[in-house]
Coordinates of C-alpha atoms in Angstrom, one line a residue:
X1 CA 17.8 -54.2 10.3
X2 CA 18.6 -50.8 8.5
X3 CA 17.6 -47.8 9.9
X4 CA 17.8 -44.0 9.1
X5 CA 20.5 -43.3 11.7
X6 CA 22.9 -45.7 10.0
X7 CA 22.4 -44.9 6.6
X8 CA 26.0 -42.2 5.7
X9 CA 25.8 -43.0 2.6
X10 CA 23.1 -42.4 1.2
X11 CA 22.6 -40.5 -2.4
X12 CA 22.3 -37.2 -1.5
X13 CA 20.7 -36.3 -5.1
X14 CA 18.0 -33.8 -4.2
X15 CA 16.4 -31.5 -7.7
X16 CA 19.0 -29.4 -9.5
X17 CA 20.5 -26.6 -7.2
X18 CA 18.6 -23.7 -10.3
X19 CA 15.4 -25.1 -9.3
X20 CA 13.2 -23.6 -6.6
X21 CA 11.1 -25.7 -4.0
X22 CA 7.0 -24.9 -3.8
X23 CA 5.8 -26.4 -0.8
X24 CA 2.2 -27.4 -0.4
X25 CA 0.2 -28.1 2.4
X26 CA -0.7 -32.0 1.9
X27 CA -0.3 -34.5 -0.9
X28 CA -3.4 -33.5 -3.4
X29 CA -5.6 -36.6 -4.9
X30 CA -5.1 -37.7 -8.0
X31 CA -8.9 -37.1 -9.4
X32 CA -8.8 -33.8 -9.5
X33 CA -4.9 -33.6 -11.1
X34 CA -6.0 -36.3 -13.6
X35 CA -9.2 -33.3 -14.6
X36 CA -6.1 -30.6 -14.8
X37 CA -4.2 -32.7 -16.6
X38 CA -6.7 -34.0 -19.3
X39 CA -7.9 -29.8 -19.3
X40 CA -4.6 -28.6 -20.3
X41 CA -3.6 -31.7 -22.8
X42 CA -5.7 -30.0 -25.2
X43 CA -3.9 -27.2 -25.6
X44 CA -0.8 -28.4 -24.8
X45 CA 0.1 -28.9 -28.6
X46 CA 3.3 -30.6 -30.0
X47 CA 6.0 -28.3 -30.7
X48 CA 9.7 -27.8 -30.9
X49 CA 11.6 -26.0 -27.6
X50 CA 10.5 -28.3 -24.6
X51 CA 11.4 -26.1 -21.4
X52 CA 10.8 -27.9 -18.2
X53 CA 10.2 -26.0 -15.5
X54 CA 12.5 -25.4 -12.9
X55 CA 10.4 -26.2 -9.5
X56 CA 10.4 -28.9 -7.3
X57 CA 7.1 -29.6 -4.6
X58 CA 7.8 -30.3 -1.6
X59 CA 4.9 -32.1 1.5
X60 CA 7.2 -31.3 4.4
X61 CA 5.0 -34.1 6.6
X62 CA 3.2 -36.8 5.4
X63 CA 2.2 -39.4 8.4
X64 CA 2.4 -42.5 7.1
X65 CA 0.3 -43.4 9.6
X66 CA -3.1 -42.5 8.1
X67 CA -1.8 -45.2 5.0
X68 CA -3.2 -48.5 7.6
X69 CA -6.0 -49.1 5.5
X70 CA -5.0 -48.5 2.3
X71 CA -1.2 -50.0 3.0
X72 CA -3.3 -53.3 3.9
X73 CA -5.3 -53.3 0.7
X74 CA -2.1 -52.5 -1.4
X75 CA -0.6 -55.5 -0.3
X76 CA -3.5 -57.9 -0.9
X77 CA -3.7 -56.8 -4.1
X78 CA -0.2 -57.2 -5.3
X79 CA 0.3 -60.1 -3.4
X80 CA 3.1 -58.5 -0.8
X81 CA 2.7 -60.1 3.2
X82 CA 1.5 -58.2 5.9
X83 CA 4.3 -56.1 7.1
X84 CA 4.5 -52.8 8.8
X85 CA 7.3 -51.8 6.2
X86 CA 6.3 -49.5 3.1
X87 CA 7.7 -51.6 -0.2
X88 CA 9.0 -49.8 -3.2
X89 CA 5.4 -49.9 -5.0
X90 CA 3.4 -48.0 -1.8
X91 CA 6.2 -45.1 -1.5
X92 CA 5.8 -45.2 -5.8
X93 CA 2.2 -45.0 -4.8
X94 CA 2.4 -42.1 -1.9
X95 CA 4.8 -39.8 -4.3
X96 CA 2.9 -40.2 -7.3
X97 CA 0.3 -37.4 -6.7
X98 CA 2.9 -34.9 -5.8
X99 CA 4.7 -35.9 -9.2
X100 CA 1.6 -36.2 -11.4
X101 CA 1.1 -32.0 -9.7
X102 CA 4.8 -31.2 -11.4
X103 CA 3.5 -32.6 -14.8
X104 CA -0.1 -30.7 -14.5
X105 CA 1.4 -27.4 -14.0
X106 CA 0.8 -24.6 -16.3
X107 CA 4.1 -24.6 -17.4
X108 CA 4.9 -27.5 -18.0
X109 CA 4.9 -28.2 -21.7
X110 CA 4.0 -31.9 -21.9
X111 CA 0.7 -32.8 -22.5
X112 CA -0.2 -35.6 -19.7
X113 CA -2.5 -37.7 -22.0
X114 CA -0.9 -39.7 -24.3
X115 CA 2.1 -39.7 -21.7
X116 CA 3.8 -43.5 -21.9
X117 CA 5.4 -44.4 -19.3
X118 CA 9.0 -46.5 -20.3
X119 CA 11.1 -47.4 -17.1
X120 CA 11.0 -47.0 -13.5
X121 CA 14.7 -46.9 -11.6
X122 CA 13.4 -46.9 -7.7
X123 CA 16.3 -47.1 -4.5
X124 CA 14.9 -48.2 -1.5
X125 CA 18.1 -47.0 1.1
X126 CA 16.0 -48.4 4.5
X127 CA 12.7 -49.3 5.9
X128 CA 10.2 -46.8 6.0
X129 CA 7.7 -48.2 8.2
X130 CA 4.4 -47.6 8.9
X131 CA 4.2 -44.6 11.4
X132 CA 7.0 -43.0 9.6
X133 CA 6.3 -39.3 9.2
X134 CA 8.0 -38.6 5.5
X135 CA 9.3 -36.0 3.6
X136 CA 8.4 -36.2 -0.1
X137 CA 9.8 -33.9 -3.2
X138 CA 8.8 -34.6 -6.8
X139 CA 10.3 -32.5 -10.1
X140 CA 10.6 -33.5 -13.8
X141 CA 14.5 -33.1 -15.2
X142 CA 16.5 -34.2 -18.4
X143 CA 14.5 -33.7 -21.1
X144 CA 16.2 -35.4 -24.5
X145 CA 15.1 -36.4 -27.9
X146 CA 13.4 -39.7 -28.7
X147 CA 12.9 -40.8 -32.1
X148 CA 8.8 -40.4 -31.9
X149 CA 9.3 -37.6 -29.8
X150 CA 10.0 -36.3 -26.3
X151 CA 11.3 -38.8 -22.9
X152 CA 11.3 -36.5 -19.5
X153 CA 12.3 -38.0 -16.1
X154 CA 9.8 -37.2 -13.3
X155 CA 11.8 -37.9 -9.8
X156 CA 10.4 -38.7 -6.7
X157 CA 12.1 -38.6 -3.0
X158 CA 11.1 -39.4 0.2
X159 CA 12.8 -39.0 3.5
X160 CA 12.8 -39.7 7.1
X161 CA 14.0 -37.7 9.8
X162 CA 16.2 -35.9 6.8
X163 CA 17.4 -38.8 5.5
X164 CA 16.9 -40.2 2.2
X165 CA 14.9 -43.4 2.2
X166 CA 13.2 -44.0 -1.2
X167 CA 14.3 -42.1 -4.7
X168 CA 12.8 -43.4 -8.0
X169 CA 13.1 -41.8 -11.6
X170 CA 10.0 -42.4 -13.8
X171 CA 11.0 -42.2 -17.8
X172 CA 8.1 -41.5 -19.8
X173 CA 7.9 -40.5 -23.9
X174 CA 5.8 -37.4 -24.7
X175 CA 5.1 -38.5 -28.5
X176 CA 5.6 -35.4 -31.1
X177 CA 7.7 -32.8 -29.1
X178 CA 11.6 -32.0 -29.5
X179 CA 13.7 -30.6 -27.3
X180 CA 15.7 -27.8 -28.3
X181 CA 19.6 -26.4 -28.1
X182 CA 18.4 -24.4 -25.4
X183 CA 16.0 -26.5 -23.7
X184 CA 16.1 -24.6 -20.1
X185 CA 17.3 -26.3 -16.6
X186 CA 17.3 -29.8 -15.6
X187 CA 17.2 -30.6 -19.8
X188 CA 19.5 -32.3 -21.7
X189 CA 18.6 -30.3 -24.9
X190 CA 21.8 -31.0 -27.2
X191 CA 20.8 -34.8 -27.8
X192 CA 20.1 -35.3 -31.5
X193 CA 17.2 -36.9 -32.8
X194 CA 18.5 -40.9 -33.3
X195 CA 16.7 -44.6 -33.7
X196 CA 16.9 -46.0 -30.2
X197 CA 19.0 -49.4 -30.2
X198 CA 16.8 -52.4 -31.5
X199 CA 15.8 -54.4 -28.4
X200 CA 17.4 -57.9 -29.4
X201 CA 15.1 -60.9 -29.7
X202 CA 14.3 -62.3 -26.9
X203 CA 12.9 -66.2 -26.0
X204 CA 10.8 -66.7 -23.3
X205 CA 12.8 -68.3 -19.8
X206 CA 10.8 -71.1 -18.3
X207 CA 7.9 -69.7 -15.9
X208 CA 7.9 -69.4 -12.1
X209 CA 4.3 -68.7 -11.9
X210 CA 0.9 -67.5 -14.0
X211 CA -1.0 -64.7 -13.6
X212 CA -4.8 -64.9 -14.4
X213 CA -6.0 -61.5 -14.1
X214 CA -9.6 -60.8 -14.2
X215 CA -11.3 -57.3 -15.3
X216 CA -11.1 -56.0 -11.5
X217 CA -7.7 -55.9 -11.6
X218 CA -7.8 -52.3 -12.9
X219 CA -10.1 -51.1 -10.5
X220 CA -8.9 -52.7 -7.8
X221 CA -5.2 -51.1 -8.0
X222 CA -7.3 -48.0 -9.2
X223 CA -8.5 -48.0 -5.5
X224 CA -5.4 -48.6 -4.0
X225 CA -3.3 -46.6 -6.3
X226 CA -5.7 -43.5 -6.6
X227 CA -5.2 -43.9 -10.0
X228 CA -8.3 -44.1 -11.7
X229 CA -7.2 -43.5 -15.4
X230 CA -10.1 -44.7 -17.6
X231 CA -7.5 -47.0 -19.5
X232 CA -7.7 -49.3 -16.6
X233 CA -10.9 -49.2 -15.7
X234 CA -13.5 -50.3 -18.7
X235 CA -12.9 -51.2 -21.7
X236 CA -15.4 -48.6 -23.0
X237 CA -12.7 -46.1 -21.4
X238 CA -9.5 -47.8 -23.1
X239 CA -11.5 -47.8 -26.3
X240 CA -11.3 -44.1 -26.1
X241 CA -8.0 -44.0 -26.0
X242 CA -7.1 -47.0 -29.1
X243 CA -7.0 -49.8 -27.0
X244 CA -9.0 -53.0 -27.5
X245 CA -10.0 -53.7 -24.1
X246 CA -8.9 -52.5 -20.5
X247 CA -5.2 -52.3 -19.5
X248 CA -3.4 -53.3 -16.5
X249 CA -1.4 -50.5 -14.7
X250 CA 2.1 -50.5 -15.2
X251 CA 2.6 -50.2 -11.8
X252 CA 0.6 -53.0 -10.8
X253 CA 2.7 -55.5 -12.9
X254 CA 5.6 -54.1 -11.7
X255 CA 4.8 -54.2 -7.9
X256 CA 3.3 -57.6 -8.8
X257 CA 7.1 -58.8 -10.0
X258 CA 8.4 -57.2 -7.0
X259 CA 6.2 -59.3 -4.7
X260 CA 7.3 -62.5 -5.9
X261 CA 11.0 -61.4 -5.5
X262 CA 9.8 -61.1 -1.5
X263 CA 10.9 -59.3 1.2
X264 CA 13.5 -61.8 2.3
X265 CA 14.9 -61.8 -1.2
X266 CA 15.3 -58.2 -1.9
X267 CA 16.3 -57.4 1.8
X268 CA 16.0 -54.2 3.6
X269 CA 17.9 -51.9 1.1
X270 CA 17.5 -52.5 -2.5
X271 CA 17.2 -51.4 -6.2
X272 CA 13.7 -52.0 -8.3
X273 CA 13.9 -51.6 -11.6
X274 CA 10.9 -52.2 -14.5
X275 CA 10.5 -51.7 -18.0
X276 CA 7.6 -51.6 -19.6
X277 CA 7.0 -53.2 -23.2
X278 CA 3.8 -54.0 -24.3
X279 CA 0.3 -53.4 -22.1
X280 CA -1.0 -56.4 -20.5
X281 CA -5.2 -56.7 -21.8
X282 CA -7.7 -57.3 -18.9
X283 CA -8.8 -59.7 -18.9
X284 CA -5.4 -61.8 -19.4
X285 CA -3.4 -64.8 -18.5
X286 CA 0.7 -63.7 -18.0
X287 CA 3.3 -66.0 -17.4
X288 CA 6.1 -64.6 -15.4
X289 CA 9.8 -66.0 -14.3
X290 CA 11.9 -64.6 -11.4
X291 CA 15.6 -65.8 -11.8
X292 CA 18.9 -65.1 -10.2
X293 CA 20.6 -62.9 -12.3
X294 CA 23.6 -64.5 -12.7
X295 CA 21.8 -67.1 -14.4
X296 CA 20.0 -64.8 -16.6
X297 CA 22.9 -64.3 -18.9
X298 CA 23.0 -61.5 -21.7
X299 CA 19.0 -61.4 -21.1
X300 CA 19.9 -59.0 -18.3
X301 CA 23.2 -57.3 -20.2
X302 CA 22.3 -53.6 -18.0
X303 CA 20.9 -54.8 -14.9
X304 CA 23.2 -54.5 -11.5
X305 CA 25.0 -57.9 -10.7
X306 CA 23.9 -60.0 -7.7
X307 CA 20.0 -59.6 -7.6
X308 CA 17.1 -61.0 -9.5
X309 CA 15.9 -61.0 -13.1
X310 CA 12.0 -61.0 -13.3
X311 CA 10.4 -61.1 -17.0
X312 CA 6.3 -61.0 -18.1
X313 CA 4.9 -62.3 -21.0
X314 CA 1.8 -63.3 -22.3
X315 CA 0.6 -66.7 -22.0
X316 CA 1.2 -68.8 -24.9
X317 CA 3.0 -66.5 -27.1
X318 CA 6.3 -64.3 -26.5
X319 CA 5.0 -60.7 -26.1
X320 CA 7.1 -59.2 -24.0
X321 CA 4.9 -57.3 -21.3
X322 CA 7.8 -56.5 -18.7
X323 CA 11.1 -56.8 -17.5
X324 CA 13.3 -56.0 -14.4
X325 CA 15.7 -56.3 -12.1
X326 CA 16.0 -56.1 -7.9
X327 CA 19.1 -56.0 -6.2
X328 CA 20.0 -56.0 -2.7
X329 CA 22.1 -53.2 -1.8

């Protein structure tokens, strides 16, 4: 087993050195940042000259301890075993309010709804374990241009005893902002406005196992998650928002894939990757394969060497939900 003591290694990364560290007294809920958020959206219009700002939060002690219940009701949900050790998803699912703060701030000049979320690079370095007392920073960086508008990393850390366990970067497109020449700190703002690479057609592997996913599967990640978007929850609430029926989180897929890679699989220390295509309807049927990568071939041309390849489509047909990679590291 890994542990904090004999990780040297470790990415350092930490926000930009311009940015200055707020710290706050607990992780806030997300109910009441999801009310900010939807508050400020509205005027929060569009516009040329994204500045991000230049502040990182910090919770200096989160006792991981309190998590029993809810760490328990994560894993039934996703389908991880019973373990004392925090997977990729839960830390996702700890950080997430202190990064959903960064993107409800005043300042920032991304409105949240509407925000699609693209890709999620996470680095598990050791165990965090239940118990753990953690450490946990969240800031947005590297705004550039996307051809329908603006994508903006939100980073998340989390450390033990000082040491960095858990960092992920969440990519997600702001539709109808640009960035500017001059677009502040942590911003890439000289990237020019360019058609991103066709994805190339893609043919469905043969399926390691089917999903049936029922209408509670929103709320019941909802519960776990805190995140209670309306999207996920009712199809009256997706309706609101163009969508035919109820959606399943992102997240939830994700961690989903990432419990049928299994503990043994991914080992102690690994790297989670997802990318998000298409939503996946509730109710729905998804079929979903879980290869080696080597044997993946140029279906996995960017993902690390040596892990696993996991792919999501929809029953029946070859809509792409998700795709991803988890390497041992």
């Amino acid at each position: 087993m890994i542990s904090a003591d004999e990780v040297t290694n470790a990415p350092e990364e930490g926000a930009p050195s311009s940015y200055t560290v707020t710290d706050l007294a607990e992780v806030p809920t997300l109910g009441g940042l999801y009310a900010r958020g939807a508050a400020a959206s509205v005027v929060k219009r569009p516009r040329a000259g994204v500045v991000l700002p230049a502040v990182a939060y910090r919770v200096a002690d989160v006792d991981t301890a309190d998590a029993a219940a809810r760490l328990a009701a994560y894993q039934d949900v996703v389908g991880e075993p019973s373990s004392d050790v925090l997977p990729a998803g839960f830390l996702h699912v700890l950080a997430f309010p202190l990064a959903t703060a960064v993107m409800v701030r005043k300042d920032f000049p991304l409105g949240l709804l509407g925000m699609v979320h693209l890709r999620n690079v996470a680095r598990v370095l050791f165990p965090v374990r239940l118990g753990d007392r953690l450490e946990i920073r969240a800031w947005a960086e590297n705004a550039r241009a996307h051809r329908r508008g603006v994508r903006v990393d939100v980073v998340a850390e989390a450390r033990v005893n000082g040491a960095l366990a858990y960092r992920a970067v969440s990519t997600y497109l702001a539709k109808g902002y640009a960035v500017s020449g001059d677009a502040g700190p942590g911003t890439d703002g000289g990237v020019s406005r360019r058609r991103d690479a066709e994805r190339p057609s893609w043919t469905p592997p043969l399926p390691t196992a089917r999903w049936s996913l029922g209408r509670s599967v929103g709320p019941e990640y909802g519960a776990v998650s805190g995140d209670r978007n309306p999207i996920h929850l009712s199809a009256l609430g997706a309706k609101a928002f163009g969508f035919p029926r109820a959606i399943a989180h992102g997240m939830y897929t994700a961690a989903r894939a990432l419990a049928e890679v299994g503990p043994a699989r991914r080992g102690d220390a690994y790297e989670w990757t997802a990318e998000f295509h298409k939503p996946v309807l509730l109710p729905g049927s998804v079929d979903v394969a879980v290869r080696y990568a080597s044997d993946a071939g140029a279906d996995v041309a960017a993902g690390p060497a040596g892990g696993f390849v996991y792919d999501g489509w929809r029953t029946g047909r070859t809509t792409r939900h998700f795709t991803g990679t988890v390497t041992p590291l």
